């Protein structure tokens, strides 16, 4: 499998009055062509920040401090803004976490889908309108020509998310990033949206990255799982191998948490760390049942379990 995206030692920090938040602190992994990767972990683990860093949409007090983001052989962190704008929305589509705040409330929904097509010179105004209507139909919105003229407030939550997906697909990207695409949706609509994303990734033949705290969604959607904890990668493995043989204690905890063990939900004790003052050594050690002095003092390097399975843990053998 050829590599489409490679992230190397990426670090993104936020500078606040109370200290520096090391939101992403030296992560590395790859996304292959036509591959689906699920990034999982608790809130605050750095999942969303890592992907926003890929397209350099870190605002406010955030800053990408180090690393490389290589997309089709080019380091996106070295491109000027004009060159990067040609990639955003064109080669890389992004489904943001909350369509309620991501869609422009003063603009009709259809033109928001047509806009990237026009901006990137993919079609004229007539063809971009036809493309937007076609996409609305493709993502399952009834009466698409009529819905084209609806404002976001006139659409349900599920329809807004479908509009976001249509926008992200409008230029037929090579990589689709979906950031918590089922947030605030009911269970039935969640299932419909995930089914739609599965059909779209197959239809368009694109690589996909799903950011989610829902372990079940990641397993169903992804070829490979990346587990993040406190700004770092804990484990990377093909989904089937991960389910059969997770190695990091945090991964094992997530997997157990996703099951009803003995009729009850097992939880990982403790809380994620304050990222202005992260623990020394392995960042999971305050919550880890296997922790030793070495875990408290030294950050574990990568151990390769198999060709595609790696873990960052001193005691990965249990």
PDB file of C-alpha atoms in Angstrom:
ATOM      1  CA  UNK A   1       0.000   0.000   0.000  1.00  0.00           C
ATOM      2  CA  UNK A   2       1.362   3.422  -0.984  1.00  0.00           C
ATOM      3  CA  UNK A   3       1.507   6.134   1.682  1.00  0.00           C
ATOM      4  CA  UNK A   4      -0.690   9.192   1.104  1.00  0.00           C
ATOM      5  CA  UNK A   5      -0.068  11.053   4.383  1.00  0.00           C
ATOM      6  CA  UNK A   6       2.843  10.722   6.774  1.00  0.00           C
ATOM      7  CA  UNK A   7       3.015  12.541  10.099  1.00  0.00           C
ATOM      8  CA  UNK A   8       6.478  12.690  11.653  1.00  0.00           C
ATOM      9  CA  UNK A   9       7.171  13.854  15.222  1.00  0.00           C
ATOM     10  CA  UNK A  10       4.380  16.460  15.116  1.00  0.00           C
ATOM     11  CA  UNK A  11       4.176  18.871  18.054  1.00  0.00           C
ATOM     12  CA  UNK A  12       1.428  21.456  18.524  1.00  0.00           C
ATOM     13  CA  UNK A  13       1.328  23.575  21.681  1.00  0.00           C
ATOM     14  CA  UNK A  14      -1.094  26.193  22.997  1.00  0.00           C
ATOM     15  CA  UNK A  15       0.319  29.111  24.962  1.00  0.00           C
ATOM     16  CA  UNK A  16      -1.958  30.205  27.803  1.00  0.00           C
ATOM     17  CA  UNK A  17      -1.501  32.382  30.851  1.00  0.00           C
ATOM     18  CA  UNK A  18      -1.483  29.352  33.108  1.00  0.00           C
ATOM     19  CA  UNK A  19       1.142  27.517  31.071  1.00  0.00           C
ATOM     20  CA  UNK A  20       1.889  25.733  27.817  1.00  0.00           C
ATOM     21  CA  UNK A  21      -0.591  23.032  26.799  1.00  0.00           C
ATOM     22  CA  UNK A  22       1.286  20.288  24.948  1.00  0.00           C
ATOM     23  CA  UNK A  23      -1.800  19.180  23.037  1.00  0.00           C
ATOM     24  CA  UNK A  24       0.161  17.123  20.502  1.00  0.00           C
ATOM     25  CA  UNK A  25       3.622  16.178  21.664  1.00  0.00           C
ATOM     26  CA  UNK A  26       5.628  14.194  19.141  1.00  0.00           C
ATOM     27  CA  UNK A  27       3.274  11.878  17.248  1.00  0.00           C
ATOM     28  CA  UNK A  28       4.090   9.842  14.140  1.00  0.00           C
ATOM     29  CA  UNK A  29       1.951   7.618  11.918  1.00  0.00           C
ATOM     30  CA  UNK A  30       0.923   7.102   8.292  1.00  0.00           C
ATOM     31  CA  UNK A  31      -2.277   6.912   6.256  1.00  0.00           C
ATOM     32  CA  UNK A  32      -2.129   4.750   3.149  1.00  0.00           C
ATOM     33  CA  UNK A  33      -3.962   5.258  -0.129  1.00  0.00           C
ATOM     34  CA  UNK A  34      -7.606   4.108   0.155  1.00  0.00           C
ATOM     35  CA  UNK A  35      -6.989   3.245   3.826  1.00  0.00           C
ATOM     36  CA  UNK A  36      -9.384   4.074   6.674  1.00  0.00           C
ATOM     37  CA  UNK A  37      -7.721   5.057   9.951  1.00  0.00           C
ATOM     38  CA  UNK A  38      -9.577   5.553  13.226  1.00  0.00           C
ATOM     39  CA  UNK A  39      -8.024   7.848  15.833  1.00  0.00           C
ATOM     40  CA  UNK A  40      -9.416   7.085  19.282  1.00  0.00           C
ATOM     41  CA  UNK A  41      -8.887   8.319  22.817  1.00  0.00           C
ATOM     42  CA  UNK A  42     -10.512  10.326  25.569  1.00  0.00           C
ATOM     43  CA  UNK A  43     -11.391  13.992  25.202  1.00  0.00           C
ATOM     44  CA  UNK A  44      -8.239  16.096  25.366  1.00  0.00           C
ATOM     45  CA  UNK A  45      -5.958  13.375  23.998  1.00  0.00           C
ATOM     46  CA  UNK A  46      -4.995  15.516  20.990  1.00  0.00           C
ATOM     47  CA  UNK A  47      -7.041  13.730  18.302  1.00  0.00           C
ATOM     48  CA  UNK A  48      -8.686  16.775  16.732  1.00  0.00           C
ATOM     49  CA  UNK A  49      -5.682  19.056  17.212  1.00  0.00           C
ATOM     50  CA  UNK A  50      -3.455  16.570  15.374  1.00  0.00           C
ATOM     51  CA  UNK A  51      -5.708  16.605  12.297  1.00  0.00           C
ATOM     52  CA  UNK A  52      -6.277  20.367  12.389  1.00  0.00           C
ATOM     53  CA  UNK A  53      -2.485  20.650  12.423  1.00  0.00           C
ATOM     54  CA  UNK A  54      -2.328  18.609   9.204  1.00  0.00           C
ATOM     55  CA  UNK A  55      -4.174  21.371   7.312  1.00  0.00           C
ATOM     56  CA  UNK A  56      -2.730  24.140   9.528  1.00  0.00           C
ATOM     57  CA  UNK A  57      -6.033  25.326  10.956  1.00  0.00           C
ATOM     58  CA  UNK A  58      -4.643  25.907  14.442  1.00  0.00           C
ATOM     59  CA  UNK A  59      -5.755  29.338  15.549  1.00  0.00           C
ATOM     60  CA  UNK A  60      -5.650  31.515  18.632  1.00  0.00           C
ATOM     61  CA  UNK A  61      -2.696  30.772  20.856  1.00  0.00           C
ATOM     62  CA  UNK A  62      -1.841  27.496  19.154  1.00  0.00           C
ATOM     63  CA  UNK A  63       1.409  26.930  17.338  1.00  0.00           C
ATOM     64  CA  UNK A  64       2.867  23.999  15.434  1.00  0.00           C
ATOM     65  CA  UNK A  65       6.276  23.724  17.061  1.00  0.00           C
ATOM     66  CA  UNK A  66       7.942  20.873  15.192  1.00  0.00           C
ATOM     67  CA  UNK A  67       7.497  17.947  12.865  1.00  0.00           C
ATOM     68  CA  UNK A  68       6.561  17.179   9.301  1.00  0.00           C
ATOM     69  CA  UNK A  69       3.233  16.517   7.602  1.00  0.00           C
ATOM     70  CA  UNK A  70       4.048  14.941   4.249  1.00  0.00           C
ATOM     71  CA  UNK A  71       1.120  14.691   1.833  1.00  0.00           C
ATOM     72  CA  UNK A  72       1.869  13.209  -1.586  1.00  0.00           C
ATOM     73  CA  UNK A  73       5.557  13.940  -1.069  1.00  0.00           C
ATOM     74  CA  UNK A  74       5.147  17.579   0.043  1.00  0.00           C
ATOM     75  CA  UNK A  75       5.590  18.833   3.591  1.00  0.00           C
ATOM     76  CA  UNK A  76       2.416  20.848   4.236  1.00  0.00           C
ATOM     77  CA  UNK A  77       4.077  22.683   7.120  1.00  0.00           C
ATOM     78  CA  UNK A  78       6.519  24.290   4.681  1.00  0.00           C
ATOM     79  CA  UNK A  79       3.972  25.496   2.095  1.00  0.00           C
ATOM     80  CA  UNK A  80       2.922  29.129   1.875  1.00  0.00           C
ATOM     81  CA  UNK A  81      -0.725  29.941   2.555  1.00  0.00           C
ATOM     82  CA  UNK A  82      -1.652  30.208  -1.127  1.00  0.00           C
ATOM     83  CA  UNK A  83      -0.309  26.728  -1.908  1.00  0.00           C
ATOM     84  CA  UNK A  84      -1.990  25.307   1.188  1.00  0.00           C
ATOM     85  CA  UNK A  85      -5.355  26.786   0.161  1.00  0.00           C
ATOM     86  CA  UNK A  86      -5.143  24.784  -3.051  1.00  0.00           C
ATOM     87  CA  UNK A  87      -4.981  21.598  -0.952  1.00  0.00           C
ATOM     88  CA  UNK A  88      -7.620  22.392   1.679  1.00  0.00           C
ATOM     89  CA  UNK A  89     -11.050  21.399   0.438  1.00  0.00           C
ATOM     90  CA  UNK A  90      -9.565  20.201  -2.837  1.00  0.00           C
ATOM     91  CA  UNK A  91      -7.197  17.310  -2.061  1.00  0.00           C
ATOM     92  CA  UNK A  92      -8.106  17.161   1.646  1.00  0.00           C
ATOM     93  CA  UNK A  93     -11.754  17.337   2.708  1.00  0.00           C
ATOM     94  CA  UNK A  94     -12.693  18.051   6.327  1.00  0.00           C
ATOM     95  CA  UNK A  95     -15.966  17.240   8.083  1.00  0.00           C
ATOM     96  CA  UNK A  96     -15.907  19.415  11.173  1.00  0.00           C
ATOM     97  CA  UNK A  97     -17.207  18.356  14.548  1.00  0.00           C
ATOM     98  CA  UNK A  98     -20.333  20.485  14.786  1.00  0.00           C
ATOM     99  CA  UNK A  99     -22.238  21.434  11.602  1.00  0.00           C
ATOM    100  CA  UNK A 100     -24.356  23.816  13.661  1.00  0.00           C
ATOM    101  CA  UNK A 101     -21.353  26.106  14.065  1.00  0.00           C
ATOM    102  CA  UNK A 102     -19.388  25.097  10.940  1.00  0.00           C
ATOM    103  CA  UNK A 103     -22.054  26.021   8.376  1.00  0.00           C
ATOM    104  CA  UNK A 104     -22.559  29.701   7.571  1.00  0.00           C
ATOM    105  CA  UNK A 105     -26.009  30.562   9.011  1.00  0.00           C
ATOM    106  CA  UNK A 106     -26.451  33.536   6.620  1.00  0.00           C
ATOM    107  CA  UNK A 107     -25.841  31.496   3.467  1.00  0.00           C
ATOM    108  CA  UNK A 108     -28.112  28.936   1.835  1.00  0.00           C
ATOM    109  CA  UNK A 109     -26.920  25.347   2.145  1.00  0.00           C
ATOM    110  CA  UNK A 110     -26.520  24.534  -1.560  1.00  0.00           C
ATOM    111  CA  UNK A 111     -24.208  27.441  -2.389  1.00  0.00           C
ATOM    112  CA  UNK A 112     -21.977  26.398   0.531  1.00  0.00           C
ATOM    113  CA  UNK A 113     -21.489  23.063  -1.259  1.00  0.00           C
ATOM    114  CA  UNK A 114     -20.937  24.741  -4.630  1.00  0.00           C
ATOM    115  CA  UNK A 115     -18.463  27.296  -3.265  1.00  0.00           C
ATOM    116  CA  UNK A 116     -15.384  24.980  -3.058  1.00  0.00           C
ATOM    117  CA  UNK A 117     -16.048  23.770  -6.616  1.00  0.00           C
ATOM    118  CA  UNK A 118     -16.097  27.365  -7.859  1.00  0.00           C
ATOM    119  CA  UNK A 119     -13.151  28.501  -5.721  1.00  0.00           C
ATOM    120  CA  UNK A 120     -10.894  25.683  -6.925  1.00  0.00           C
ATOM    121  CA  UNK A 121     -11.916  26.234 -10.553  1.00  0.00           C
ATOM    122  CA  UNK A 122     -13.500  22.801 -10.912  1.00  0.00           C
ATOM    123  CA  UNK A 123     -16.594  24.146 -12.714  1.00  0.00           C
ATOM    124  CA  UNK A 124     -18.474  27.292 -13.727  1.00  0.00           C
ATOM    125  CA  UNK A 125     -21.491  28.558 -11.793  1.00  0.00           C
ATOM    126  CA  UNK A 126     -24.034  26.425 -13.673  1.00  0.00           C
ATOM    127  CA  UNK A 127     -21.998  23.227 -13.357  1.00  0.00           C
ATOM    128  CA  UNK A 128     -21.229  23.907  -9.696  1.00  0.00           C
ATOM    129  CA  UNK A 129     -24.973  24.253  -9.022  1.00  0.00           C
ATOM    130  CA  UNK A 130     -25.585  20.917 -10.755  1.00  0.00           C
ATOM    131  CA  UNK A 131     -22.740  19.354  -8.770  1.00  0.00           C
ATOM    132  CA  UNK A 132     -24.188  20.615  -5.469  1.00  0.00           C
ATOM    133  CA  UNK A 133     -27.689  19.302  -6.253  1.00  0.00           C
ATOM    134  CA  UNK A 134     -26.208  15.960  -7.318  1.00  0.00           C
ATOM    135  CA  UNK A 135     -24.246  15.727  -4.061  1.00  0.00           C
ATOM    136  CA  UNK A 136     -27.311  16.572  -1.965  1.00  0.00           C
ATOM    137  CA  UNK A 137     -29.071  13.663  -3.649  1.00  0.00           C
ATOM    138  CA  UNK A 138     -26.012  11.431  -3.234  1.00  0.00           C
ATOM    139  CA  UNK A 139     -25.848  12.014   0.518  1.00  0.00           C
ATOM    140  CA  UNK A 140     -29.518  11.151   0.896  1.00  0.00           C
ATOM    141  CA  UNK A 141     -31.284  14.504   1.184  1.00  0.00           C
ATOM    142  CA  UNK A 142     -34.779  14.336  -0.381  1.00  0.00           C
ATOM    143  CA  UNK A 143     -35.913  16.941  -2.938  1.00  0.00           C
ATOM    144  CA  UNK A 144     -32.307  18.153  -3.378  1.00  0.00           C
ATOM    145  CA  UNK A 145     -33.102  20.997  -5.786  1.00  0.00           C
ATOM    146  CA  UNK A 146     -35.510  22.421  -3.216  1.00  0.00           C
ATOM    147  CA  UNK A 147     -33.192  21.807  -0.244  1.00  0.00           C
ATOM    148  CA  UNK A 148     -30.415  23.615  -2.126  1.00  0.00           C
ATOM    149  CA  UNK A 149     -32.141  26.876  -1.159  1.00  0.00           C
ATOM    150  CA  UNK A 150     -32.644  26.022   2.523  1.00  0.00           C
ATOM    151  CA  UNK A 151     -30.677  27.871   5.196  1.00  0.00           C
ATOM    152  CA  UNK A 152     -28.955  25.660   7.780  1.00  0.00           C
ATOM    153  CA  UNK A 153     -31.509  26.556  10.482  1.00  0.00           C
ATOM    154  CA  UNK A 154     -34.210  25.006   8.282  1.00  0.00           C
ATOM    155  CA  UNK A 155     -32.475  21.607   8.323  1.00  0.00           C
ATOM    156  CA  UNK A 156     -32.400  18.894  10.992  1.00  0.00           C
ATOM    157  CA  UNK A 157     -29.123  17.912  12.682  1.00  0.00           C
ATOM    158  CA  UNK A 158     -28.762  14.863  10.452  1.00  0.00           C
ATOM    159  CA  UNK A 159     -29.387  16.925   7.311  1.00  0.00           C
ATOM    160  CA  UNK A 160     -26.827  19.526   8.380  1.00  0.00           C
ATOM    161  CA  UNK A 161     -24.257  16.745   8.783  1.00  0.00           C
ATOM    162  CA  UNK A 162     -25.133  15.435   5.320  1.00  0.00           C
ATOM    163  CA  UNK A 163     -24.581  18.938   3.916  1.00  0.00           C
ATOM    164  CA  UNK A 164     -21.163  18.992   5.626  1.00  0.00           C
ATOM    165  CA  UNK A 165     -20.313  15.645   4.038  1.00  0.00           C
ATOM    166  CA  UNK A 166     -21.444  16.917   0.635  1.00  0.00           C
ATOM    167  CA  UNK A 167     -19.226  20.001   1.060  1.00  0.00           C
ATOM    168  CA  UNK A 168     -16.245  17.851   1.947  1.00  0.00           C
ATOM    169  CA  UNK A 169     -16.858  15.616  -1.098  1.00  0.00           C
ATOM    170  CA  UNK A 170     -17.496  18.446  -3.545  1.00  0.00           C
ATOM    171  CA  UNK A 171     -13.978  18.436  -5.041  1.00  0.00           C
ATOM    172  CA  UNK A 172     -13.529  14.652  -4.768  1.00  0.00           C
ATOM    173  CA  UNK A 173     -10.658  14.766  -2.238  1.00  0.00           C
ATOM    174  CA  UNK A 174      -7.952  12.144  -1.921  1.00  0.00           C
ATOM    175  CA  UNK A 175      -8.152  12.324   1.885  1.00  0.00           C
ATOM    176  CA  UNK A 176     -11.270  12.830   3.981  1.00  0.00           C
ATOM    177  CA  UNK A 177     -10.946  13.795   7.664  1.00  0.00           C
ATOM    178  CA  UNK A 178     -14.106  13.306   9.722  1.00  0.00           C
ATOM    179  CA  UNK A 179     -13.922  14.872  13.184  1.00  0.00           C
ATOM    180  CA  UNK A 180     -16.546  13.332  15.495  1.00  0.00           C
ATOM    181  CA  UNK A 181     -19.119  13.292  12.641  1.00  0.00           C
ATOM    182  CA  UNK A 182     -21.922  11.868  14.804  1.00  0.00           C
ATOM    183  CA  UNK A 183     -21.676  14.280  17.744  1.00  0.00           C
ATOM    184  CA  UNK A 184     -25.095  15.371  19.114  1.00  0.00           C
ATOM    185  CA  UNK A 185     -27.006  13.046  16.769  1.00  0.00           C
ATOM    186  CA  UNK A 186     -29.477  10.424  17.941  1.00  0.00           C
ATOM    187  CA  UNK A 187     -28.498   6.754  17.639  1.00  0.00           C
ATOM    188  CA  UNK A 188     -30.513   6.115  14.472  1.00  0.00           C
ATOM    189  CA  UNK A 189     -29.094   9.162  12.701  1.00  0.00           C
ATOM    190  CA  UNK A 190     -25.578   8.231  13.859  1.00  0.00           C
ATOM    191  CA  UNK A 191     -25.940   4.853  12.172  1.00  0.00           C
ATOM    192  CA  UNK A 192     -27.214   6.488   8.986  1.00  0.00           C
ATOM    193  CA  UNK A 193     -24.300   8.957   8.875  1.00  0.00           C
ATOM    194  CA  UNK A 194     -21.693   6.228   9.434  1.00  0.00           C
ATOM    195  CA  UNK A 195     -23.327   4.063   6.756  1.00  0.00           C
ATOM    196  CA  UNK A 196     -23.188   7.057   4.414  1.00  0.00           C
ATOM    197  CA  UNK A 197     -19.500   7.662   5.154  1.00  0.00           C
ATOM    198  CA  UNK A 198     -18.731   3.993   4.502  1.00  0.00           C
ATOM    199  CA  UNK A 199     -20.504   4.150   1.142  1.00  0.00           C
ATOM    200  CA  UNK A 200     -18.810   7.419   0.208  1.00  0.00           C
ATOM    201  CA  UNK A 201     -15.287   6.192   0.982  1.00  0.00           C
ATOM    202  CA  UNK A 202     -15.915   3.135  -1.206  1.00  0.00           C
ATOM    203  CA  UNK A 203     -17.531   5.155  -3.994  1.00  0.00           C
ATOM    204  CA  UNK A 204     -14.816   7.821  -4.127  1.00  0.00           C
ATOM    205  CA  UNK A 205     -11.873   5.511  -3.385  1.00  0.00           C
ATOM    206  CA  UNK A 206     -10.419   8.009  -0.936  1.00  0.00           C
ATOM    207  CA  UNK A 207      -8.387   7.624   2.234  1.00  0.00           C
ATOM    208  CA  UNK A 208     -10.285   8.490   5.403  1.00  0.00           C
ATOM    209  CA  UNK A 209      -9.408   9.463   8.952  1.00  0.00           C
ATOM    210  CA  UNK A 210     -12.145   9.154  11.566  1.00  0.00           C
ATOM    211  CA  UNK A 211     -11.592  11.038  14.825  1.00  0.00           C
ATOM    212  CA  UNK A 212     -13.812   9.683  17.563  1.00  0.00           C
ATOM    213  CA  UNK A 213     -14.066   8.852  21.256  1.00  0.00           C
ATOM    214  CA  UNK A 214     -16.561   6.118  20.318  1.00  0.00           C
ATOM    215  CA  UNK A 215     -14.465   2.988  20.112  1.00  0.00           C
ATOM    216  CA  UNK A 216     -17.272   0.978  18.511  1.00  0.00           C
ATOM    217  CA  UNK A 217     -17.573   3.421  15.593  1.00  0.00           C
ATOM    218  CA  UNK A 218     -13.827   3.367  14.995  1.00  0.00           C
ATOM    219  CA  UNK A 219     -13.694  -0.437  14.910  1.00  0.00           C
ATOM    220  CA  UNK A 220     -16.599  -0.722  12.462  1.00  0.00           C
ATOM    221  CA  UNK A 221     -15.278   1.987  10.141  1.00  0.00           C
ATOM    222  CA  UNK A 222     -11.487   1.624  10.159  1.00  0.00           C
ATOM    223  CA  UNK A 223      -8.837  -0.639   8.678  1.00  0.00           C
ATOM    224  CA  UNK A 224      -6.361   0.503  11.322  1.00  0.00           C
ATOM    225  CA  UNK A 225      -6.602   2.023  14.807  1.00  0.00           C
ATOM    226  CA  UNK A 226      -4.400   4.778  16.273  1.00  0.00           C
ATOM    227  CA  UNK A 227      -4.803   5.160  20.045  1.00  0.00           C
ATOM    228  CA  UNK A 228      -3.831   8.543  21.477  1.00  0.00           C
ATOM    229  CA  UNK A 229      -3.369   9.472  25.111  1.00  0.00           C
ATOM    230  CA  UNK A 230      -2.285  12.845  26.551  1.00  0.00           C
ATOM    231  CA  UNK A 231      -0.903  14.190  23.282  1.00  0.00           C
ATOM    232  CA  UNK A 232       1.020  11.057  22.313  1.00  0.00           C
ATOM    233  CA  UNK A 233       0.413   7.849  20.396  1.00  0.00           C
ATOM    234  CA  UNK A 234      -0.018   4.804  22.653  1.00  0.00           C
ATOM    235  CA  UNK A 235      -0.604   2.091  20.051  1.00  0.00           C
ATOM    236  CA  UNK A 236      -1.131   1.578  16.310  1.00  0.00           C
ATOM    237  CA  UNK A 237      -2.482  -1.665  14.873  1.00  0.00           C
ATOM    238  CA  UNK A 238      -4.705  -3.144  12.150  1.00  0.00           C
ATOM    239  CA  UNK A 239      -8.233  -3.276  13.529  1.00  0.00           C
ATOM    240  CA  UNK A 240      -8.544  -7.053  13.624  1.00  0.00           C
ATOM    241  CA  UNK A 241      -5.140  -7.485  15.289  1.00  0.00           C
ATOM    242  CA  UNK A 242      -5.952  -4.704  17.737  1.00  0.00           C
ATOM    243  CA  UNK A 243      -9.205  -6.382  18.770  1.00  0.00           C
ATOM    244  CA  UNK A 244      -7.527  -9.747  19.199  1.00  0.00           C
ATOM    245  CA  UNK A 245      -4.317  -8.597  20.877  1.00  0.00           C
ATOM    246  CA  UNK A 246      -4.179  -5.022  22.248  1.00  0.00           C
ATOM    247  CA  UNK A 247      -0.848  -4.422  23.999  1.00  0.00           C
ATOM    248  CA  UNK A 248      -0.969  -1.027  25.709  1.00  0.00           C
ATOM    249  CA  UNK A 249      -2.795  -0.991  29.102  1.00  0.00           C
ATOM    250  CA  UNK A 250      -4.736   2.069  27.943  1.00  0.00           C
ATOM    251  CA  UNK A 251      -5.826   0.280  24.750  1.00  0.00           C
ATOM    252  CA  UNK A 252      -6.920  -2.716  26.818  1.00  0.00           C
ATOM    253  CA  UNK A 253      -8.905  -0.373  29.053  1.00  0.00           C
ATOM    254  CA  UNK A 254     -10.616   1.249  26.057  1.00  0.00           C
ATOM    255  CA  UNK A 255     -11.488  -2.143  24.648  1.00  0.00           C
ATOM    256  CA  UNK A 256     -12.911  -3.350  27.963  1.00  0.00           C
ATOM    257  CA  UNK A 257     -14.750  -0.068  28.344  1.00  0.00           C
ATOM    258  CA  UNK A 258     -16.430  -0.682  24.974  1.00  0.00           C
ATOM    259  CA  UNK A 259     -17.808  -4.011  26.211  1.00  0.00           C
ATOM    260  CA  UNK A 260     -20.285  -4.808  28.915  1.00  0.00           C
ATOM    261  CA  UNK A 261     -17.996  -6.878  31.135  1.00  0.00           C
ATOM    262  CA  UNK A 262     -19.894  -9.176  33.507  1.00  0.00           C
ATOM    263  CA  UNK A 263     -23.009  -7.088  32.920  1.00  0.00           C
ATOM    264  CA  UNK A 264     -21.386  -3.801  33.931  1.00  0.00           C
ATOM    265  CA  UNK A 265     -19.286  -1.151  32.257  1.00  0.00           C
ATOM    266  CA  UNK A 266     -15.643  -1.247  33.336  1.00  0.00           C
ATOM    267  CA  UNK A 267     -13.970   2.170  33.418  1.00  0.00           C
ATOM    268  CA  UNK A 268     -10.347   3.244  33.447  1.00  0.00           C
ATOM    269  CA  UNK A 269      -9.591   4.659  36.914  1.00  0.00           C
ATOM    270  CA  UNK A 270      -8.302   8.194  37.306  1.00  0.00           C
ATOM    271  CA  UNK A 271      -8.423  11.196  34.981  1.00  0.00           C
ATOM    272  CA  UNK A 272      -6.370  12.358  31.982  1.00  0.00           C
ATOM    273  CA  UNK A 273      -3.491  14.618  33.087  1.00  0.00           C
ATOM    274  CA  UNK A 274      -3.299  18.385  33.100  1.00  0.00           C
ATOM    275  CA  UNK A 275      -1.464  19.000  29.823  1.00  0.00           C
ATOM    276  CA  UNK A 276       0.250  22.108  31.166  1.00  0.00           C
ATOM    277  CA  UNK A 277       1.973  19.786  33.650  1.00  0.00           C
ATOM    278  CA  UNK A 278       2.009  16.316  32.083  1.00  0.00           C
ATOM    279  CA  UNK A 279       3.502  13.417  34.058  1.00  0.00           C
ATOM    280  CA  UNK A 280       7.114  12.467  33.497  1.00  0.00           C
ATOM    281  CA  UNK A 281       7.944   9.229  31.699  1.00  0.00           C
ATOM    282  CA  UNK A 282       4.938   7.406  30.284  1.00  0.00           C
ATOM    283  CA  UNK A 283       1.975   9.761  30.557  1.00  0.00           C
ATOM    284  CA  UNK A 284      -0.380   6.931  31.380  1.00  0.00           C
ATOM    285  CA  UNK A 285       1.598   5.712  34.388  1.00  0.00           C
ATOM    286  CA  UNK A 286      -0.565   7.427  37.097  1.00  0.00           C
ATOM    287  CA  UNK A 287      -3.530   5.334  35.884  1.00  0.00           C
ATOM    288  CA  UNK A 288      -1.693   2.180  34.842  1.00  0.00           C
ATOM    289  CA  UNK A 289      -1.864  -1.085  36.819  1.00  0.00           C
ATOM    290  CA  UNK A 290       1.488  -2.183  35.360  1.00  0.00           C
ATOM    291  CA  UNK A 291       3.444   0.994  36.167  1.00  0.00           C
ATOM    292  CA  UNK A 292       6.971   0.692  37.575  1.00  0.00           C
ATOM    293  CA  UNK A 293       9.690   3.194  38.403  1.00  0.00           C
ATOM    294  CA  UNK A 294      10.916   2.994  34.821  1.00  0.00           C
ATOM    295  CA  UNK A 295       7.473   4.038  33.578  1.00  0.00           C
ATOM    296  CA  UNK A 296       7.550   7.060  35.881  1.00  0.00           C
ATOM    297  CA  UNK A 297      11.014   8.145  34.745  1.00  0.00           C
ATOM    298  CA  UNK A 298      11.371   7.246  31.046  1.00  0.00           C
ATOM    299  CA  UNK A 299       9.056   7.788  28.097  1.00  0.00           C
ATOM    300  CA  UNK A 300       8.791   4.446  26.290  1.00  0.00           C
ATOM    301  CA  UNK A 301       9.997   4.330  22.714  1.00  0.00           C
ATOM    302  CA  UNK A 302       8.196   2.436  19.982  1.00  0.00           C
ATOM    303  CA  UNK A 303       8.196  -1.362  20.106  1.00  0.00           C
ATOM    304  CA  UNK A 304       7.168  -3.125  16.907  1.00  0.00           C
ATOM    305  CA  UNK A 305       4.912  -6.119  17.605  1.00  0.00           C
ATOM    306  CA  UNK A 306       4.467  -6.992  13.920  1.00  0.00           C
ATOM    307  CA  UNK A 307       4.892  -5.250  10.553  1.00  0.00           C
ATOM    308  CA  UNK A 308       1.890  -2.972  11.128  1.00  0.00           C
ATOM    309  CA  UNK A 309       1.470  -3.145  14.907  1.00  0.00           C
ATOM    310  CA  UNK A 310       3.483  -0.904  17.230  1.00  0.00           C
ATOM    311  CA  UNK A 311       3.121   0.092  20.870  1.00  0.00           C
ATOM    312  CA  UNK A 312       4.685   2.640  23.229  1.00  0.00           C
ATOM    313  CA  UNK A 313       4.896   0.757  26.530  1.00  0.00           C
ATOM    314  CA  UNK A 314       7.632  -0.742  28.699  1.00  0.00           C
ATOM    315  CA  UNK A 315       5.402  -3.626  29.757  1.00  0.00           C
ATOM    316  CA  UNK A 316       3.477  -4.444  26.594  1.00  0.00           C
ATOM    317  CA  UNK A 317       3.752  -8.191  27.216  1.00  0.00           C
ATOM    318  CA  UNK A 318       1.601  -7.972  30.322  1.00  0.00           C
TER     319      UNK A 318
END
